[in-house]
mmCIF file of C-alpha atoms in Angstrom:
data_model
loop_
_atom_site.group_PDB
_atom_site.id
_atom_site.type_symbol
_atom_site.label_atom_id
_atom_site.label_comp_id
_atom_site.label_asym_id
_atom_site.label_seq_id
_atom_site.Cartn_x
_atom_site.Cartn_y
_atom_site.Cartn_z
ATOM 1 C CA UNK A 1 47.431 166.909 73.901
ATOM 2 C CA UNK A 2 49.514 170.340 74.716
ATOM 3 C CA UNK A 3 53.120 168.939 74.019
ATOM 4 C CA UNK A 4 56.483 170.742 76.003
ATOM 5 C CA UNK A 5 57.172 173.075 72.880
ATOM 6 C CA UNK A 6 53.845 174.377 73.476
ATOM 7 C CA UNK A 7 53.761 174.617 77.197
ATOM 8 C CA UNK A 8 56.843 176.798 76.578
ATOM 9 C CA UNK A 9 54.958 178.630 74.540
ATOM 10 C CA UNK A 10 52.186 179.436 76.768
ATOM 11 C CA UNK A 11 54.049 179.463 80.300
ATOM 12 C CA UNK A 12 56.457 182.054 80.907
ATOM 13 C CA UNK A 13 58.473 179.128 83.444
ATOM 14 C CA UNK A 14 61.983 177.996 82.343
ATOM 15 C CA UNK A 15 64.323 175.244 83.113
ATOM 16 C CA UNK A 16 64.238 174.638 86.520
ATOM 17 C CA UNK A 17 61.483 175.980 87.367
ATOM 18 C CA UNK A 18 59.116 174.825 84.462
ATOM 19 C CA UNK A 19 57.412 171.637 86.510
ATOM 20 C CA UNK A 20 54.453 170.591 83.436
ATOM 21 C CA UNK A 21 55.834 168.119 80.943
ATOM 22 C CA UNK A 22 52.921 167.722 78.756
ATOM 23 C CA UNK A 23 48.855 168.161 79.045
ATOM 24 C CA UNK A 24 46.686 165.497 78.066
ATOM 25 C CA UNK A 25 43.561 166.787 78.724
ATOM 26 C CA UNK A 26 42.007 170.308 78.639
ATOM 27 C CA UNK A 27 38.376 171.846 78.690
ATOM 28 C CA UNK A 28 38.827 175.072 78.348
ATOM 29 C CA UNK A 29 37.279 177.000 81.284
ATOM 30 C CA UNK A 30 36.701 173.851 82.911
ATOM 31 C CA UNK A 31 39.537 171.137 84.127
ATOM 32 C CA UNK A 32 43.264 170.397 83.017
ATOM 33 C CA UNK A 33 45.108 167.051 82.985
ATOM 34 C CA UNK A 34 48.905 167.652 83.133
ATOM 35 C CA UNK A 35 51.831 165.432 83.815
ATOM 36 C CA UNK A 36 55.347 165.782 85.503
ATOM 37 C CA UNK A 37 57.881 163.358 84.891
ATOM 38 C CA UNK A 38 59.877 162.817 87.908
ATOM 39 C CA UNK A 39 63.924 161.895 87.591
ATOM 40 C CA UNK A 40 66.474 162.045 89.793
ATOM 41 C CA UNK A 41 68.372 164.648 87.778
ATOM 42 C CA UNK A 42 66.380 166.953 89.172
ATOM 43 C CA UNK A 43 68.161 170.332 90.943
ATOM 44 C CA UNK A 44 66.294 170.055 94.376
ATOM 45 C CA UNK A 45 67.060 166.483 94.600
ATOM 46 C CA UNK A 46 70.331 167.355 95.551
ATOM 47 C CA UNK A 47 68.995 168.532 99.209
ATOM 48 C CA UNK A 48 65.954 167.571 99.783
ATOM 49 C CA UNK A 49 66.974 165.414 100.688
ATOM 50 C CA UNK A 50 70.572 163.595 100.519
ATOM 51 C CA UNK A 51 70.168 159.555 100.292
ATOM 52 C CA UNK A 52 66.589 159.919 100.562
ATOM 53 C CA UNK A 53 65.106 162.037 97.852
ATOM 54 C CA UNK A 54 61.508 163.453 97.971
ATOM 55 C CA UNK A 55 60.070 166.252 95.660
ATOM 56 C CA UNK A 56 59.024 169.181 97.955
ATOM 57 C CA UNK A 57 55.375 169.344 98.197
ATOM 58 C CA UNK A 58 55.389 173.103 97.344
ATOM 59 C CA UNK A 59 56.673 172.471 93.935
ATOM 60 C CA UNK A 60 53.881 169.678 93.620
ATOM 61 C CA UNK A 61 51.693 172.767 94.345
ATOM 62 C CA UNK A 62 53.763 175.140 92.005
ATOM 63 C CA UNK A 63 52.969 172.071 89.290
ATOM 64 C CA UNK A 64 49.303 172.113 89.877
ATOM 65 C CA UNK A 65 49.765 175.614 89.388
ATOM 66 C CA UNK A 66 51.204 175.848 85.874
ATOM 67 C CA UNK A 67 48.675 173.543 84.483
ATOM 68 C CA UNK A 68 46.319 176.036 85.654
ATOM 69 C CA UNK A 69 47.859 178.565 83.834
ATOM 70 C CA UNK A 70 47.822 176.405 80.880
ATOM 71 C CA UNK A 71 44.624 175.827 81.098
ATOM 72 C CA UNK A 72 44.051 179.671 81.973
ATOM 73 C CA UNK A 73 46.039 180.732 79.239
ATOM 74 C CA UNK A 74 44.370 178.518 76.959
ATOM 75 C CA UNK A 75 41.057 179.274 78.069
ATOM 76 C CA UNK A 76 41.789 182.606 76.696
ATOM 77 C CA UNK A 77 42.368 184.871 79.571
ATOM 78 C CA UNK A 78 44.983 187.586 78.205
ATOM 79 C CA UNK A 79 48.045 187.883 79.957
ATOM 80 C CA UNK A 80 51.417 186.555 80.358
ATOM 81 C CA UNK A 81 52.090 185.252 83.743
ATOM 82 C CA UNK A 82 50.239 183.522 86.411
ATOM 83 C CA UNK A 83 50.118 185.120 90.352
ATOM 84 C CA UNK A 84 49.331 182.589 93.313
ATOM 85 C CA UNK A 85 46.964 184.593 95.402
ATOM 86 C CA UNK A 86 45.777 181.912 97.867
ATOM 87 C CA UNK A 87 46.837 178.407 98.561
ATOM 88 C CA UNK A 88 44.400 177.038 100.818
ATOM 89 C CA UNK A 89 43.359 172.975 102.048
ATOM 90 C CA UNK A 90 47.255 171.963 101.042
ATOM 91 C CA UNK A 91 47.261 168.273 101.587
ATOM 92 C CA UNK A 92 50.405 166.054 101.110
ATOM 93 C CA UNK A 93 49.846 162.350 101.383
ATOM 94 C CA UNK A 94 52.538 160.304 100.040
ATOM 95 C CA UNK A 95 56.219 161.157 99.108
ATOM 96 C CA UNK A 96 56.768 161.744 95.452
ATOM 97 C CA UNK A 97 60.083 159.900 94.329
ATOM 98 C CA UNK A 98 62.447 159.577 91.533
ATOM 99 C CA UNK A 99 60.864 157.336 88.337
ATOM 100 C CA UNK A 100 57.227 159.145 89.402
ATOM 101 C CA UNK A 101 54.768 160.004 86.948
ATOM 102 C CA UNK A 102 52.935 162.751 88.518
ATOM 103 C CA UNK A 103 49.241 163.180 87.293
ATOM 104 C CA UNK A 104 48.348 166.712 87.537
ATOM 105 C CA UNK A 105 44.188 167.230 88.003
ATOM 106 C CA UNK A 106 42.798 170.679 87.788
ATOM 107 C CA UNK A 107 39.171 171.877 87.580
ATOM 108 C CA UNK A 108 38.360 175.408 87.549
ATOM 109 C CA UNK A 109 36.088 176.445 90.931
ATOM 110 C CA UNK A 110 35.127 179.950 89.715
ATOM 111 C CA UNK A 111 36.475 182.680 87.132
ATOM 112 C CA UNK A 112 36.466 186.438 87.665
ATOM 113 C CA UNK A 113 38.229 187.830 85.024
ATOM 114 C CA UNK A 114 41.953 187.946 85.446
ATOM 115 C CA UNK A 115 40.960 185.622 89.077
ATOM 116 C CA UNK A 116 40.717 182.166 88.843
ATOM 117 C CA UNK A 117 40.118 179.542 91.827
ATOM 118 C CA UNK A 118 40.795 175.929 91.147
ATOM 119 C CA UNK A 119 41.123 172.623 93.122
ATOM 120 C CA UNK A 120 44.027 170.573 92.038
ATOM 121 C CA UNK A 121 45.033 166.985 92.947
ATOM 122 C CA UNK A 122 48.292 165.235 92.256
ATOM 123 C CA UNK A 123 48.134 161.572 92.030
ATOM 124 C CA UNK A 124 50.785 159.122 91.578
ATOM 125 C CA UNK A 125 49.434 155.250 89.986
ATOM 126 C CA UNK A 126 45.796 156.676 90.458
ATOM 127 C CA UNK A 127 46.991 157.355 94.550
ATOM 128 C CA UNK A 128 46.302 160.642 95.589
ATOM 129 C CA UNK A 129 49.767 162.539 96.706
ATOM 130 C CA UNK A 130 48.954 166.104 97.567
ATOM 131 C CA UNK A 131 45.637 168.146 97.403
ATOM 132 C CA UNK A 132 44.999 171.893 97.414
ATOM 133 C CA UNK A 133 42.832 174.784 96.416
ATOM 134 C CA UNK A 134 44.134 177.909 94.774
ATOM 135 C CA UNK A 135 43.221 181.121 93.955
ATOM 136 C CA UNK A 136 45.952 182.604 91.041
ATOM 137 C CA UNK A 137 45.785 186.090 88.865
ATOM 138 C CA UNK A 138 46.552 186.287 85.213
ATOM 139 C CA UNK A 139 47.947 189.489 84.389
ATOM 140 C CA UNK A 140 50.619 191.311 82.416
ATOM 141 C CA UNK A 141 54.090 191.912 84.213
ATOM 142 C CA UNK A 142 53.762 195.206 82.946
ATOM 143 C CA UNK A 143 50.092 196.023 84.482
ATOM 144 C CA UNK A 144 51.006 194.743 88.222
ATOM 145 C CA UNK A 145 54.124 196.911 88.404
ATOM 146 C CA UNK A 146 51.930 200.103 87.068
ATOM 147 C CA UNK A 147 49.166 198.901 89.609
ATOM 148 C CA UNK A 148 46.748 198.458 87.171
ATOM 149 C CA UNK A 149 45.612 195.011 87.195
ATOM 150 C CA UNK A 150 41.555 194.696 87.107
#
């Protein structure tokens, strides 16, 4: 299991952006279990929406996400921050409430260097919540700003 100090270590994502509690599963190059504890004192909460609060399915993507770049990062692709590239087959099939557990699946599709593609699925008491595919670039801050990212 990848505990929070560690995940802090590995993602560059802060407070309240940083959407991965823990990971309970990893094989590296291959798949990712990670899980988001969902509370009411989250920030978006606050508008999205008013007396009826519902996490925004693109930060249940964004979550999907940053256990793929744990399990990127981990897999031992050098860099220091994770790119979306390509969000593709987004699914969203049940709100995702206060007092949630979400279960964060992620299997690698194909690696090309810095390139990864993955399918993710967010699931909620074994329910599937939202789907999607991804395509996300490891890289340096440093080497996309010069241009040189390979």
């Amino acid at each position: 299991m990848i505990n929070i100090m560690e995940i802090l270590k590995t993602l560059p994502h802060r407070y309240p952006f940083l959407m991965v509690d823990k990971v309970t599963e990893l094989v590296p190059g291959e798949s990712a279990v990670g899980i988001k504890n969902v509370t009411i004192n989250e920030p978006f909460f606050q508008g999205h929406f008013p007396g009826n609060p519902v996490m925004p399915g693109v930060l249940i993507v964004e979550a999907l996400a940053q256990v793929s770049g744990v399990l990127a990062f981990k897999s031992g692709v050098e860099g220091n921050t994770v790119y979306f590239m390509s969000i593709e087959k987004a699914k969203f099939r049940k709100p995702v409430l206060p007092g949630d557990c979400l279960q964060l699946i992620i299997k690698t599709i194909q690696k090309r260097g810095k390139v990864w593609r993955f399918s993710g699925r967010a699931t909620v008491d074994d329910n599937t919540v939202a789907e999607a595919e991804f395509t996300a670039m490891i890289t340096d801050v440093k080497d996309l700003v010069a241009g040189e990212v390979k």
